[in-house]
Coordinates of C-alpha atoms in Angstrom, one line a residue:
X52 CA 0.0 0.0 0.0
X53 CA 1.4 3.1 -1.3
X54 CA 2.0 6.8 0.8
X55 CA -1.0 8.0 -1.2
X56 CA -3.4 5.0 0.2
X57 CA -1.7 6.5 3.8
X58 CA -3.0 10.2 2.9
X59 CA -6.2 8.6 2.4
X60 CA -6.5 6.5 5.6
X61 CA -4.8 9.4 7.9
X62 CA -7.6 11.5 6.6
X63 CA -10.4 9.0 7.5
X64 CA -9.2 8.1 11.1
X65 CA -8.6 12.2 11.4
X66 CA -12.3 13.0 10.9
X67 CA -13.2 10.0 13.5
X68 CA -10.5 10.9 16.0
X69 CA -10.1 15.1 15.8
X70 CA -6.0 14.0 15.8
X71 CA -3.9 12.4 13.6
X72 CA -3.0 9.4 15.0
X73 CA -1.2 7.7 12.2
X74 CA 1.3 10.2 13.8
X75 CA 0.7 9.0 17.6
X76 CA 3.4 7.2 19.6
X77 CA 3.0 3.2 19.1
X78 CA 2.6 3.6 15.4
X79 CA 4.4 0.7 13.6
X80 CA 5.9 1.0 10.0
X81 CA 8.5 -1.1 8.2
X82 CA 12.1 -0.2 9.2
X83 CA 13.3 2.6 6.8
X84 CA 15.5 1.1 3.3
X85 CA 18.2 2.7 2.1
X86 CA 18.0 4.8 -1.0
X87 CA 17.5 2.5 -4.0
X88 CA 20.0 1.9 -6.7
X89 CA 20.0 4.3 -9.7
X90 CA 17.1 2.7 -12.2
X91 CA 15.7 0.8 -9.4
X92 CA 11.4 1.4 -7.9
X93 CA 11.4 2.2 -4.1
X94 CA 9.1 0.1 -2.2
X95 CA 7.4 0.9 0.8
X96 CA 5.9 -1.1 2.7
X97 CA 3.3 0.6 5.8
X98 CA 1.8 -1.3 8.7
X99 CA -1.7 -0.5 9.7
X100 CA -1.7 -1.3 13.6
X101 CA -5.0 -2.1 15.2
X102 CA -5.2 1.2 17.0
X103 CA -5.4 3.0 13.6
X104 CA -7.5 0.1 11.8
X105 CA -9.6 0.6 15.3
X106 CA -10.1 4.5 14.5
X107 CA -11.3 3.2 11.0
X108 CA -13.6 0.9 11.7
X109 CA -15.5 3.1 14.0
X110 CA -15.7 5.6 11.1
X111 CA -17.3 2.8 9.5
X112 CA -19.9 2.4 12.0
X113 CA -20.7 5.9 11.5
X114 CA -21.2 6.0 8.2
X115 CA -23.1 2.9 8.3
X116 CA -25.3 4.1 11.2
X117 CA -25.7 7.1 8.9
X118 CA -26.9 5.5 6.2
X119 CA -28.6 2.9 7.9
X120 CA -30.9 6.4 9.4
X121 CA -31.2 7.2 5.7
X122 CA -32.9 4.2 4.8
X123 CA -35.9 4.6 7.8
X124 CA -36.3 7.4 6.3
X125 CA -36.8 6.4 2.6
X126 CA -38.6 3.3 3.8
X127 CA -40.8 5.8 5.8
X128 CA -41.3 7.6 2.9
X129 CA -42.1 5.2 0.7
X130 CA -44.6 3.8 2.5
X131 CA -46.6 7.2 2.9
X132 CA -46.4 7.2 -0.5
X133 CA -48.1 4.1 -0.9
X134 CA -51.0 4.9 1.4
X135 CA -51.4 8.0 -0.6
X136 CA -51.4 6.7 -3.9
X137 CA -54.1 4.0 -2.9
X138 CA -56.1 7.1 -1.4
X139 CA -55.8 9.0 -4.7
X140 CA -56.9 5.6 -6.2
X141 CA -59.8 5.7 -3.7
X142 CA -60.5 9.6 -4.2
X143 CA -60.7 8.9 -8.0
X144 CA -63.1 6.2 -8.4
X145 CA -65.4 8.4 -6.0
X146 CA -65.6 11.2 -8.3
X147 CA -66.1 8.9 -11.3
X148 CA -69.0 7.2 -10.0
X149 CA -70.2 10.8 -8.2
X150 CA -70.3 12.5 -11.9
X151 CA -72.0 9.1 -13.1
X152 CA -74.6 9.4 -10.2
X153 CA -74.9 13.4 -10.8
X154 CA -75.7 12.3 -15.0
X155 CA -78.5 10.1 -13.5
X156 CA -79.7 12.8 -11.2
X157 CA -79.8 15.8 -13.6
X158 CA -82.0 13.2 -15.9
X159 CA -84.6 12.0 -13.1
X160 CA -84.6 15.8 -11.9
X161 CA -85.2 17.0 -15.5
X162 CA -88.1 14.6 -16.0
X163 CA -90.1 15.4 -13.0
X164 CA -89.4 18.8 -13.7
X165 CA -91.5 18.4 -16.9
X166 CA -93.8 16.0 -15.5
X167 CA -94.7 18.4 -13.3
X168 CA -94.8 21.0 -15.9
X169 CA -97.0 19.2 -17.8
X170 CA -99.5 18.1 -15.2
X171 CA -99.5 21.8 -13.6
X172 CA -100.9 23.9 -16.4
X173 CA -104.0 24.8 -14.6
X174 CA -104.2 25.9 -11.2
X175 CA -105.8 24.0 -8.6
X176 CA -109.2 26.4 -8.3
X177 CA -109.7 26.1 -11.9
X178 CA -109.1 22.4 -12.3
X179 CA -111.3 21.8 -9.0
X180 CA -114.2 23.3 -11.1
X181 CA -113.7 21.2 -14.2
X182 CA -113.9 18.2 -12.2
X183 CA -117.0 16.2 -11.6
X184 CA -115.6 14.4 -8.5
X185 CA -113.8 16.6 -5.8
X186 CA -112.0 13.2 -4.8
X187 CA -110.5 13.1 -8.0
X188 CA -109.1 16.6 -7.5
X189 CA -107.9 16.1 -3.9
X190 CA -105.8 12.6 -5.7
X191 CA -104.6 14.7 -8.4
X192 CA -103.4 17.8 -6.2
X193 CA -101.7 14.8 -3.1
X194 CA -99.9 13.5 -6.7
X195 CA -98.9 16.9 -7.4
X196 CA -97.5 17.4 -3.9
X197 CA -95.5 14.3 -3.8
X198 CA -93.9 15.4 -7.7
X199 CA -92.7 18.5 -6.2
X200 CA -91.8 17.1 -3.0
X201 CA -90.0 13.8 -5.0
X202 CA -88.4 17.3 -7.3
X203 CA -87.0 19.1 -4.7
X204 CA -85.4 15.9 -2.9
X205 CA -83.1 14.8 -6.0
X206 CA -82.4 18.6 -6.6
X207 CA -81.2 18.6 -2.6
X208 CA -79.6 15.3 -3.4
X209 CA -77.9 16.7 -6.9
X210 CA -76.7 19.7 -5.1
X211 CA -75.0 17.5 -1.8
X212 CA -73.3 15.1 -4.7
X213 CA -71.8 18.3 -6.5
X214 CA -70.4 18.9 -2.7
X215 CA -68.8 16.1 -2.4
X216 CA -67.4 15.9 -5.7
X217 CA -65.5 19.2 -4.8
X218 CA -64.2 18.1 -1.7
X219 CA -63.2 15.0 -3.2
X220 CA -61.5 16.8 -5.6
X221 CA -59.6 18.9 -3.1
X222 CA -59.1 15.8 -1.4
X223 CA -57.4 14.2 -4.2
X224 CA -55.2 17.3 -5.2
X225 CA -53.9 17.6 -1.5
X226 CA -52.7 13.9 -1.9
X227 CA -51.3 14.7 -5.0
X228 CA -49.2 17.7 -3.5
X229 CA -48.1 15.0 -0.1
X230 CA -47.1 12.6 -2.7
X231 CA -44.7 15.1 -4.7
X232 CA -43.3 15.8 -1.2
X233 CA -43.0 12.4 -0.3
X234 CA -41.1 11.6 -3.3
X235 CA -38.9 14.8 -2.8
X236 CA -38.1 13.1 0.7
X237 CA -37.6 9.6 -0.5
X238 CA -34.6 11.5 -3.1
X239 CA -33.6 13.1 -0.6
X240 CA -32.7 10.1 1.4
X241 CA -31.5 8.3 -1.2
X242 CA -28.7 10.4 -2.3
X243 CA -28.1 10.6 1.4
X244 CA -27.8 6.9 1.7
X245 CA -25.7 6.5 -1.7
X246 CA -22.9 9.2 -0.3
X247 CA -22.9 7.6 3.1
X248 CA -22.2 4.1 1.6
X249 CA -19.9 5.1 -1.3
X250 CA -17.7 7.0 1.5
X251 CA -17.6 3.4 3.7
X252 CA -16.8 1.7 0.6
X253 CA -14.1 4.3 -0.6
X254 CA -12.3 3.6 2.6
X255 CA -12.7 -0.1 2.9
X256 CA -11.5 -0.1 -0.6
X257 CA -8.1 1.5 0.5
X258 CA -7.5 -1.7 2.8
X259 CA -6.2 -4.7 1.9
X260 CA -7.5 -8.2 2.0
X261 CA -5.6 -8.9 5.4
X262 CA -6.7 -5.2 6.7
X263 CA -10.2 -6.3 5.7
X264 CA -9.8 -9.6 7.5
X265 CA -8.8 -7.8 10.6
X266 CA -11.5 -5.2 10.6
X267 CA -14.0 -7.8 10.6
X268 CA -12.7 -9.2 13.6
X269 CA -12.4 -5.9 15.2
X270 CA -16.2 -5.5 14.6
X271 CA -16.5 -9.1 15.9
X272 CA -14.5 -8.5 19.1
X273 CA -16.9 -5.0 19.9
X274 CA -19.6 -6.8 19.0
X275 CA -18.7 -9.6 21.4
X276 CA -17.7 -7.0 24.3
X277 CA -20.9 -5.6 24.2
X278 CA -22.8 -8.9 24.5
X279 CA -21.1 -9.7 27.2
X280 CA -21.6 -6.9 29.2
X281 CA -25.2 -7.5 28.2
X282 CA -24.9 -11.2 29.6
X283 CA -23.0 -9.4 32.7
X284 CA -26.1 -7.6 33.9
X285 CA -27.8 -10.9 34.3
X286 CA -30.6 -10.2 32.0
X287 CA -30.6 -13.5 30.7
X288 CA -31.7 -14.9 33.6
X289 CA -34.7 -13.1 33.7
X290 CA -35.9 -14.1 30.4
X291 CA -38.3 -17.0 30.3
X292 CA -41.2 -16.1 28.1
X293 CA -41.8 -18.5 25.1
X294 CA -42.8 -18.4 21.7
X295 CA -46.1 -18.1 20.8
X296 CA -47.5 -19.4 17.6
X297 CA -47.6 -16.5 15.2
X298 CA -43.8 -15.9 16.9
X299 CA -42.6 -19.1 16.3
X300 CA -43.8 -18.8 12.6
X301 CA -41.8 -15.2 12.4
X302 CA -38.7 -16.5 13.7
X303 CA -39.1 -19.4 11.5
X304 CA -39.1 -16.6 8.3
X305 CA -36.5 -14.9 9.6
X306 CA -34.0 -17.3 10.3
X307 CA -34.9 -18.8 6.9
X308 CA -33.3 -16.0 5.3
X309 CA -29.9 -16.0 6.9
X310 CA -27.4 -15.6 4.2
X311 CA -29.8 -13.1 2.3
X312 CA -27.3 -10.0 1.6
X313 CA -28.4 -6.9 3.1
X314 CA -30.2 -4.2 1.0
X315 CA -31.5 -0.6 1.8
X316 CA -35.2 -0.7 1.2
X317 CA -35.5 -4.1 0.2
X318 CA -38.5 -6.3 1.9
X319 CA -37.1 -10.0 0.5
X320 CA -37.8 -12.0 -0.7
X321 CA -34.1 -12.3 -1.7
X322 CA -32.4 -9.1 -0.4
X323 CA -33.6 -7.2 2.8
X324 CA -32.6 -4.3 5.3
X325 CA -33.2 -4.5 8.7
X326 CA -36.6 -3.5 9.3
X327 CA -38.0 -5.0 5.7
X328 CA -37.1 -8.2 7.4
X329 CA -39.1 -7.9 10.9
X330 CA -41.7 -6.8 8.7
X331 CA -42.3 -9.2 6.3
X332 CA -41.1 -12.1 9.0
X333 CA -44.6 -11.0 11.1
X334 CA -46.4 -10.2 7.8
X335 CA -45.9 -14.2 6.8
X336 CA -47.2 -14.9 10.3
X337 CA -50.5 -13.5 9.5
X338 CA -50.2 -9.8 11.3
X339 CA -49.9 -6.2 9.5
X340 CA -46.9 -4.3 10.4
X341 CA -45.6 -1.3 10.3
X342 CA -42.4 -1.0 7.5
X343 CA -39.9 1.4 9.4
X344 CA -38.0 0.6 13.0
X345 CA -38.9 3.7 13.9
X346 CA -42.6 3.4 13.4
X347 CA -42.4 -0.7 15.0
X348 CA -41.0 1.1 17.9
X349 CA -43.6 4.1 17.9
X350 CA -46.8 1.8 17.3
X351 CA -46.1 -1.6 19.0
X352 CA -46.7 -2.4 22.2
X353 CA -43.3 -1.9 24.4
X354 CA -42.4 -4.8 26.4
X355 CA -39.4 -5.2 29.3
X356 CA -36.3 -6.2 27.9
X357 CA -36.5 -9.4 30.7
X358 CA -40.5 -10.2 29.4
X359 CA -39.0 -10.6 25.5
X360 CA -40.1 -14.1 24.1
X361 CA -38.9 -15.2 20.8
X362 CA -40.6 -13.0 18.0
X363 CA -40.2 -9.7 20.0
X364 CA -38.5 -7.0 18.3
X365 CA -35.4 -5.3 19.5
X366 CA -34.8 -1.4 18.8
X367 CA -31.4 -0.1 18.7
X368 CA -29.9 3.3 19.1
X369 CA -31.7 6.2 20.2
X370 CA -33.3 6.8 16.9
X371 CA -34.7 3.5 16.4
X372 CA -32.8 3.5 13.7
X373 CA -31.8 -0.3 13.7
X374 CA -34.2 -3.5 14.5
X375 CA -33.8 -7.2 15.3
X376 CA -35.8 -10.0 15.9
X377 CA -34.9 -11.9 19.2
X378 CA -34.5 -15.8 18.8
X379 CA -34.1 -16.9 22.5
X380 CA -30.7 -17.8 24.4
X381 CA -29.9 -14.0 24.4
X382 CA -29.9 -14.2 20.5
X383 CA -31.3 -11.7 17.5
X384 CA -31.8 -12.3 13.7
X385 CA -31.2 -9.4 12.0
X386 CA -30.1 -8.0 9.0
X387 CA -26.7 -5.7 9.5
X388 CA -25.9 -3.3 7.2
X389 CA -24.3 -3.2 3.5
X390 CA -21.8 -5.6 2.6
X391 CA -23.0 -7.8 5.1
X392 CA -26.0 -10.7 4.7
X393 CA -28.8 -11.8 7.0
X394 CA -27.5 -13.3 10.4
X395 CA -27.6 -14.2 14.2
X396 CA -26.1 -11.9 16.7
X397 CA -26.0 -11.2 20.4
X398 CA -29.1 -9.6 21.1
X399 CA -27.2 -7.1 23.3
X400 CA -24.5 -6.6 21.0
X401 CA -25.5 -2.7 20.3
X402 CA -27.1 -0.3 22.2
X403 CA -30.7 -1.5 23.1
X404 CA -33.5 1.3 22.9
X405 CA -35.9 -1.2 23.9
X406 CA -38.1 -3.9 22.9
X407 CA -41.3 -3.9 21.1
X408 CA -44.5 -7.2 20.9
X409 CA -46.2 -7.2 17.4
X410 CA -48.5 -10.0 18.9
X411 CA -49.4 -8.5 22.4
X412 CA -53.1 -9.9 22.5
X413 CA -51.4 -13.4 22.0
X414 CA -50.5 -13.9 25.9
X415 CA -51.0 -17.5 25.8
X416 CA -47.5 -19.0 25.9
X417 CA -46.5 -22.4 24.4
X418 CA -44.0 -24.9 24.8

């Protein structure tokens, strides 16, 4: 790796640490080589120690993180988007059949109108005196009274359908205006998600295949400091609940999909991110779900981390910005983040916002 790749990687662990600490005491490089021959190609060689690679992968997790927020909110988006469209959908086929009903009114209205017309030529003194049975009149005038009456009720009905077929026309364009911003938002996080990624990638790339080795461990040793600190509370101990039967049939999905790669947006059924995976999971065990962490953690019913049974979801981070699906034994399904696939983890191996019980009106355990 050359002294450009160096430039590169100082400036990485720089923005993570606020010092440069390729230049701190303890950093290793290759003993110095004397000036090559005349004709010859230096060749340096620079050793990345694991307090440097360390600085780097926690940029990594940043960027990730970032990203990872990035995707809620295009998955949040999107899904507004799609309750919008279907209301616009909804809103549409209202004012078609409205105008189709409003035709058929404007007809029946314009034939009473003349009916009555017709039948009202002479008044009611006059028509009294041409006829030779007063009962006759007294029918004719009741008939007259009930046109008029039947007239004015599909004129009142006329007018109340060309009400609603404004306000379903407002209704309509106010969705139409939500679903332009929607889509500005879903862009928005997109392009934030791309730069986030293609800056993780741009530094991963500068490592090589040994470096890369090593960082995975490094995320594998932090990940396996945290669980055990989780374990180290005792929590474990505390957890008995059991699977119910919708929650055995979401862990079932979701460990089926283990060695799925990891996908912003994606909801399977070969590629998934975190929350498209809790989702679908409790959607294939028959129950609607929300799509975004952050909404599973605003809608579903919060449980104590020590109540969790197989099937609860677990929030991480303060934004909810990360989910898992807990398996038992202190053990998560979850999908990580790009460049990684589908897998189980220590359920306390990040920062634990809480936990949340998509089947709460299931209290009946099983075995």
């Amino acid at each position: 790796m050359g002294t450009g790749k160096r430039g590169l990687l100082t400036a990485a662990v720089t923005v993570v640490c606020a010092v440069t600490v390729l230049a701190a005491p303890g950093t290793a490089f290759a003993a110095p080589t004397p000036p090559p021959p005349p004709g010859t190609t230096a060749s340096v060689t620079v050793v990345i120690t694991d307090k440097e690679l360390e600085a780097i992968r926690e940029k990594l997790e940043k960027l990730y993180r970032a990203a990872a927020v990035a995707t809620e909110e295009y998955n949040a988006a999107e899904e507004k988007a799609r309750k919008q469209s279907a209301e616009i959908v909804r809103l549409a086929k209202k004012i078609v059949e409205g105008r189709e009903k409003l035709d058929e009114l404007k007809d029946r209205a314009g034939a009473a109108a003349a009916a009555q017309y017709r039948g009202g030529g002479l008044p009611p003194e006059a028509r009294l005196m041409l006829s030779d049975d007063p009962q006759d009149f007294l029918d004719g005038a009741g008939r007259v009274r009930q046109g008029e009456h039947a007239t004015k009720g599909l004129l009142g009905e006329k007018t109340r359908l060309q009400q609603d077929l404004e306000q379903y026309a407002k209704d309509a364009d106010a969705q139409w205006k939500k679903l332009e911003a929607g889509r500005r938002a879903k862009a928005t996080a997109q392009k934030k998600i791309e730069k986030q990624i293609e800056a993780a990638e741009k530094v991963e790339s500068e490592l090589e295949q040994e470096e890369r080795e090593r960082l995975v461990r490094l995320e594998r040793q932090a990940a396996a400091r945290a669980q055990a600190s989780w374990l180290g509370s005792g929590v474990l101990d505390e957890i008995e609940g059991k699977a119910t039967e919708q929650g055995k049939k979401a862990v079932a999905y979701a460990t089926a999909q283990i060695g799925k790669p990891y996908q912003w947006g994606a909801e399977g059924p070969n590629t998934y991110d975190c929350s498209g995976l809790t989702s679908q999971a409790w959607i294939s065990a028959g129950l609607s779900m929300p799509r975004t962490s952050q909404a599973q953690w605003e809608q579903l019913k919060r449980v104590a981390v020590e109540d969790m049974r197989p099937g609860d979801l677990i929030i991480y981070f303060a934004d909810a910005s990360h989910v898992g699906m807990y398996v038992g034994d202190g053990v998560m399904v979850h999908a990580p983040r790009p460049g990684r696939s589908v897998t189980l983890a220590g359920a306390g191996s990040m920062p634990i916002l809480g936990v949340v019980r998509p089947d709460p009106a299931a209290n009946r355990t099983v075995n």
